[in-house]
């Protein structure tokens, strides 16, 4: 499986270590044996190897030989042995970490990986290719306790490959909209297309996205935006021809999707949504083996004009948003058992989610099609994780 990955030689991947050095150490200066970077690197390498719990992070370190630990910055004892941090040492660090700082460091590194692995191309008509980013939330169900609800995270994830560019922990799912701007504020979104579901179709956030961040959006609209939804639902869609269709078959189901797009001139009243240029109608049909066919109609608005995106591109962006929601969450839950994880103390649930984002993002950037198979191949030989994280034999970071 590893032979199918992209280039992993020295210098081909940005070194993760300098990014992790920006994370503040929550521990007292007294009694530190392991540097914070070395502990986080052990965790990152273990996550890339498929580790799903704090116990498995420590077990990966215990399997790593002295050479691997040296490259990860683990100090050598005066008696010349070199041991990985214990389960308790790792657990205490993850529980006390600054979650925002760790997310910022990992997201910055993943953004660098995205730039490294995405060629700067132009389409045949001379228009630059736009980056599409989905804003979506996910609950860590296993982190709930009797006296505390489960943790909830809001993330910005690229469509083409699920690389998490930003992540924030929020108090409750109903508060997602208030975290929309803080989540995207640090990112350079000029010219990008941001996709989000009806929960985030808030006029103030959308205006900020277009006017301040100079980005485009595609917003699914439901009854929470009653005026806009009524306008879209009331359009004469029967008079608008289908402009693009797509279908796929797999996993015991058959799906087909069609899209219609229509511009509404501001002189004729426009759309009751900031900077909206096109109204979209997507009709989806799904037939699962042994079940009746289901049909669904979804309305959306976008700040893109007809000359800025074709119906096929608009359909791809909408499909990409739903695919990110399914594929990224599915990998975290199935391959990494995120929903089954009972980690709950301090910032550990969020830190573990960040490590999973790191593993999925860097393996996808390297060309992995099946994350589970690749992590198993890496797990069998711990040294294979190092080049994936950009770690080479650099004496500046290797420890003594």
XYZ file of C-alpha atoms in Angstrom:
400
model
C 0.000 0.000 0.000
C 2.819 2.428 0.791
C 4.116 2.264 -2.762
C 0.884 3.921 -3.894
C 1.533 7.029 -1.819
C 3.049 10.188 -3.205
C 6.720 11.194 -2.824
C 7.921 10.662 0.736
C 11.654 11.235 0.426
C 13.664 13.773 2.420
C 12.546 17.301 1.693
C 9.335 16.213 -0.045
C 7.119 16.844 3.012
C 7.182 19.877 5.311
C 8.644 19.028 8.719
C 5.953 18.882 11.392
C 8.346 19.691 14.240
C 8.631 23.479 13.774
C 4.838 23.752 13.712
C 4.452 21.863 17.003
C 7.045 24.090 18.658
C 4.438 26.871 18.697
C 2.228 24.886 21.133
C 2.785 26.102 24.729
C 3.868 23.479 27.270
C 1.225 23.195 30.031
C 3.575 21.419 32.437
C 5.666 22.810 35.253
C 9.335 23.234 34.377
C 10.343 20.955 37.251
C 10.535 17.262 36.495
C 10.212 17.434 32.715
C 12.083 14.656 30.997
C 10.363 14.589 27.626
C 9.975 17.759 25.597
C 6.433 18.629 24.602
C 7.355 18.364 20.904
C 8.713 14.833 21.366
C 5.505 13.710 23.109
C 3.325 15.268 20.396
C 5.473 13.708 17.668
C 5.058 10.262 19.233
C 1.296 10.874 19.277
C 1.283 12.107 15.659
C 3.328 9.160 14.394
C 1.100 6.745 16.298
C -2.027 8.370 14.845
C -0.647 8.022 11.314
C -0.121 4.352 12.207
C -3.807 4.000 13.112
C -3.712 4.426 16.906
C -7.245 4.982 18.184
C -6.767 5.617 21.912
C -4.262 7.015 24.405
C -3.271 3.428 25.240
C -2.495 2.737 21.589
C -0.464 5.950 21.330
C 1.756 4.687 24.152
C 1.898 1.170 22.705
C 3.186 2.552 19.406
C 5.965 4.346 21.270
C 6.863 1.171 23.114
C 7.265 -0.674 19.789
C 9.451 2.034 18.254
C 13.193 1.353 18.362
C 15.826 3.730 19.712
C 16.585 5.158 16.261
C 12.960 6.154 15.685
C 12.685 7.658 19.163
C 15.869 9.644 18.586
C 14.428 11.170 15.416
C 11.300 12.066 17.366
C 13.430 13.972 19.865
C 13.150 11.564 22.802
C 16.109 12.176 25.154
C 18.613 9.477 25.976
C 19.005 8.470 29.628
C 22.523 8.775 31.150
C 22.588 4.960 31.170
C 22.185 5.219 27.386
C 18.681 3.750 27.089
C 15.913 5.649 25.351
C 12.277 5.013 26.312
C 9.092 6.446 24.846
C 6.752 8.406 27.147
C 4.379 6.276 29.190
C 0.622 6.129 28.852
C 0.157 8.322 31.931
C 2.662 10.905 30.674
C 0.898 11.139 27.313
C -2.541 11.262 28.928
C -1.608 14.075 31.312
C -0.207 16.191 28.482
C -3.217 15.708 26.207
C -5.604 16.567 29.038
C -3.881 19.903 29.738
C -2.930 21.082 26.251
C -4.101 24.361 24.759
C -6.551 22.933 22.236
C -6.652 26.093 20.138
C -2.846 26.181 19.848
C -2.615 22.502 18.896
C -5.351 22.871 16.276
C -3.670 25.980 14.871
C -0.309 24.200 14.582
C -1.717 21.064 12.962
C -4.032 23.029 10.658
C -1.149 25.246 9.510
C 0.915 22.168 8.696
C -1.980 20.534 6.829
C -2.523 23.766 4.872
C 1.160 23.625 3.910
C 0.698 20.002 2.799
C -2.320 21.079 0.759
C -0.263 23.713 -1.065
C 2.577 21.238 -1.634
C 0.349 18.609 -3.193
C -2.073 20.797 -5.156
C -0.664 21.959 -8.495
C -1.431 25.507 -9.544
C -3.415 24.861 -12.692
C -5.858 26.767 -14.812
C -8.846 25.242 -16.494
C -9.182 25.167 -20.222
C -11.176 28.408 -20.310
C -8.389 30.297 -18.543
C -10.203 30.685 -15.210
C -8.260 29.750 -12.064
C -9.371 26.664 -10.183
C -11.146 27.596 -6.977
C -10.532 25.868 -3.658
C -13.732 24.564 -2.068
C -13.973 24.387 1.735
C -16.808 22.884 3.786
C -17.766 24.203 7.225
C -19.280 21.396 9.242
C -19.704 20.255 12.841
C -19.233 16.891 14.544
C -19.991 15.618 18.036
C -17.575 13.394 19.985
C -20.262 11.104 21.358
C -18.031 9.035 23.601
C -16.852 12.111 25.512
C -20.242 12.619 27.204
C -20.689 12.016 30.929
C -23.727 12.113 33.205
C -22.927 15.648 34.289
C -21.635 16.908 30.940
C -22.796 16.668 27.334
C -20.517 15.385 24.609
C -17.938 17.724 23.097
C -18.788 19.312 19.768
C -16.265 20.488 17.165
C -16.657 22.829 14.205
C -14.216 22.404 11.320
C -13.277 23.865 7.945
C -12.307 21.004 5.611
C -11.198 21.057 1.968
C -13.422 19.227 -0.514
C -10.925 17.612 -2.847
C -9.086 15.829 -0.060
C -10.382 16.097 3.494
C -7.666 18.295 5.001
C -8.805 20.144 8.110
C -7.698 23.771 7.776
C -9.261 24.957 11.058
C -11.062 23.405 14.015
C -12.681 24.814 17.144
C -14.491 23.310 20.107
C -17.860 24.867 20.832
C -20.172 24.599 23.786
C -23.244 23.149 22.118
C -24.358 22.324 18.611
C -26.878 25.176 18.624
C -23.989 27.642 19.070
C -22.239 26.716 15.819
C -23.294 29.911 14.057
C -21.517 32.162 16.574
C -18.245 30.308 15.924
C -18.441 30.589 12.129
C -16.460 33.840 11.871
C -13.829 33.033 14.535
C -13.189 29.683 12.839
C -12.545 31.187 9.401
C -10.956 34.477 10.488
C -7.305 33.224 10.432
C -7.626 31.647 6.965
C -6.811 33.274 3.635
C -10.045 32.619 1.746
C -9.638 35.042 -1.151
C -11.432 33.555 -4.156
C -12.320 30.319 -2.363
C -15.808 28.790 -2.296
C -17.173 28.102 1.175
C -20.004 25.598 1.474
C -22.225 25.110 4.513
C -25.619 23.744 5.434
C -28.755 25.624 6.413
C -27.656 26.065 10.041
C -24.901 28.475 8.949
C -26.981 30.348 6.380
C -26.921 33.449 8.583
C -26.970 36.749 6.696
C -24.398 38.513 8.908
C -21.889 35.674 8.533
C -22.410 35.467 4.787
C -21.970 39.223 4.337
C -18.710 39.083 6.306
C -17.509 36.158 4.214
C -17.979 38.026 0.931
C -17.132 41.577 1.978
C -14.250 40.987 4.388
C -12.754 37.628 3.385
C -13.474 38.155 -0.338
C -14.675 34.580 -0.688
C -17.653 33.037 -2.440
C -20.262 30.821 -0.865
C -22.861 28.197 -1.666
C -25.475 28.141 1.077
C -28.178 25.507 1.443
C -31.398 27.273 2.405
C -34.221 25.830 4.463
C -37.141 27.245 6.406
C -34.859 28.900 8.973
C -34.401 31.587 6.272
C -38.131 31.803 5.656
C -38.223 34.692 3.156
C -35.381 33.387 1.031
C -36.746 29.835 1.141
C -40.217 31.011 0.110
C -38.715 32.941 -2.817
C -36.762 29.913 -4.011
C -39.657 27.522 -3.539
C -41.974 29.888 -5.390
C -39.870 30.159 -8.549
C -41.224 28.557 -11.718
C -38.666 25.742 -11.753
C -40.712 23.775 -14.271
C -39.788 26.410 -16.845
C -36.067 26.045 -16.091
C -34.327 23.212 -17.958
C -32.099 20.718 -16.166
C -28.552 21.917 -16.740
C -26.498 19.051 -15.338
C -27.088 15.480 -14.196
C -24.879 12.908 -12.510
C -25.382 9.423 -11.139
C -23.402 6.778 -9.329
C -23.881 3.230 -8.130
C -22.215 1.495 -5.221
C -22.571 0.179 -1.670
C -25.937 -1.314 -2.506
C -27.555 1.905 -3.707
C -28.075 3.927 -6.855
C -28.150 7.724 -6.774
C -28.923 10.348 -9.392
C -28.758 14.113 -9.045
C -29.854 16.978 -11.256
C -29.316 20.704 -10.875
C -31.060 23.797 -12.165
C -29.597 27.282 -11.791
C -31.273 30.601 -12.467
C -30.102 34.185 -12.013
C -32.435 36.733 -10.459
C -31.811 40.342 -11.384
C -31.639 42.821 -8.519
C -33.881 45.113 -10.549
C -36.595 42.445 -10.313
C -36.296 42.121 -6.558
C -33.279 39.834 -6.295
C -33.016 37.169 -3.605
C -33.447 37.934 0.087
C -29.924 36.820 0.866
C -26.691 38.877 0.861
C -24.713 38.921 -2.397
C -26.809 36.095 -3.883
C -26.414 35.869 -7.660
C -27.840 32.472 -8.537
C -30.660 30.369 -7.175
C -30.063 26.613 -7.275
C -32.391 23.644 -7.163
C -30.913 20.169 -6.674
C -33.109 17.099 -7.012
C -31.752 13.837 -5.663
C -33.061 10.304 -6.109
C -31.760 7.350 -4.127
C -32.669 3.674 -4.508
C -31.246 1.285 -1.962
C -31.411 -2.433 -2.618
C -34.631 -3.839 -1.218
C -36.097 -0.428 -0.360
C -38.308 2.126 -2.054
C -36.793 4.984 -4.005
C -36.504 8.245 -2.056
C -36.534 11.722 -3.544
C -35.320 15.008 -2.093
C -35.268 18.586 -3.360
C -32.721 21.018 -1.940
C -32.538 24.754 -2.554
C -29.368 26.810 -2.354
C -28.042 30.258 -3.219
C -24.566 31.288 -4.264
C -22.548 34.458 -4.700
C -21.045 33.023 -7.890
C -22.320 34.407 -11.169
C -23.159 32.219 -14.153
C -19.876 33.220 -15.833
C -17.876 32.254 -12.719
C -19.075 28.653 -12.367
C -20.825 26.171 -14.623
C -23.813 24.125 -13.416
C -21.517 21.082 -13.302
C -19.090 22.951 -11.019
C -21.895 24.132 -8.764
C -23.207 20.573 -8.537
C -19.680 19.348 -7.768
C -19.311 21.865 -4.935
C -22.616 20.815 -3.378
C -21.794 17.153 -3.800
C -18.339 17.818 -2.371
C -19.821 19.314 0.781
C -21.969 16.265 1.413
C -19.053 13.964 0.568
C -16.793 15.689 3.126
C -19.465 15.309 5.765
C -19.736 11.596 5.008
C -16.161 10.600 4.154
C -14.216 12.516 6.805
C -16.644 11.660 9.596
C -16.911 8.087 8.384
C -13.136 7.574 8.510
C -12.906 9.095 11.984
C -15.721 6.908 13.267
C -14.971 3.635 11.467
C -11.169 3.571 11.085
C -10.316 5.491 14.259
C -13.372 4.534 16.395
C -13.967 8.154 17.342
C -17.557 7.719 18.494
C -16.522 4.721 20.594
C -13.679 6.617 22.292
C -14.331 7.218 25.994
C -11.572 9.823 26.392
C -13.258 12.671 28.261
C -10.875 14.478 30.636
C -9.686 18.034 29.958
C -8.728 18.786 26.377
C -7.879 15.148 25.575
C -11.030 14.497 23.442
C -10.276 17.480 21.233
C -6.550 16.655 21.068
C -7.327 13.104 19.936
C -9.680 14.483 17.265
C -6.895 16.810 16.104
C -4.483 13.875 15.827
C -7.054 12.002 13.722
C -7.420 15.040 11.469
C -3.653 15.118 11.088
C -3.481 11.437 10.158
C -6.350 11.574 7.655
C -5.200 14.836 6.092
C -1.563 13.913 5.580
C -2.343 10.421 4.274
C -4.916 11.818 1.846
C -2.407 14.450 0.725
C 0.105 11.651 0.138
C -2.377 9.876 -2.130
C -3.843 7.209 0.157
C -7.165 5.887 -1.139
C -7.836 3.487 1.750
C -6.771 4.975 5.097
C -7.335 1.749 7.045
C -5.006 -0.295 4.816
C -2.283 2.343 4.821
C -2.323 2.763 8.594
C -1.982 -1.001 9.028
C 1.040 -1.027 6.712
C 2.651 1.815 8.666
C 1.835 0.240 12.044
C 3.858 -2.864 11.203
C 7.008 -0.737 10.875
C 7.012 2.434 13.059
C 9.829 4.061 11.077
C 7.492 4.362 8.074
C 5.543 7.097 9.882
C 8.491 9.492 10.008
C 8.805 10.588 6.340
C 5.029 11.033 6.201
C 5.437 13.675 8.916
C 8.437 15.223 7.176
C 10.862 13.954 9.807
C 14.355 13.170 8.572
C 17.651 12.673 10.355
C 18.128 16.315 11.268
C 20.552 16.727 14.164
C 18.918 20.040 15.076
C 15.781 18.203 16.199
C 16.963 14.652 16.832
C 17.802 14.908 20.546
C 20.865 13.585 22.308
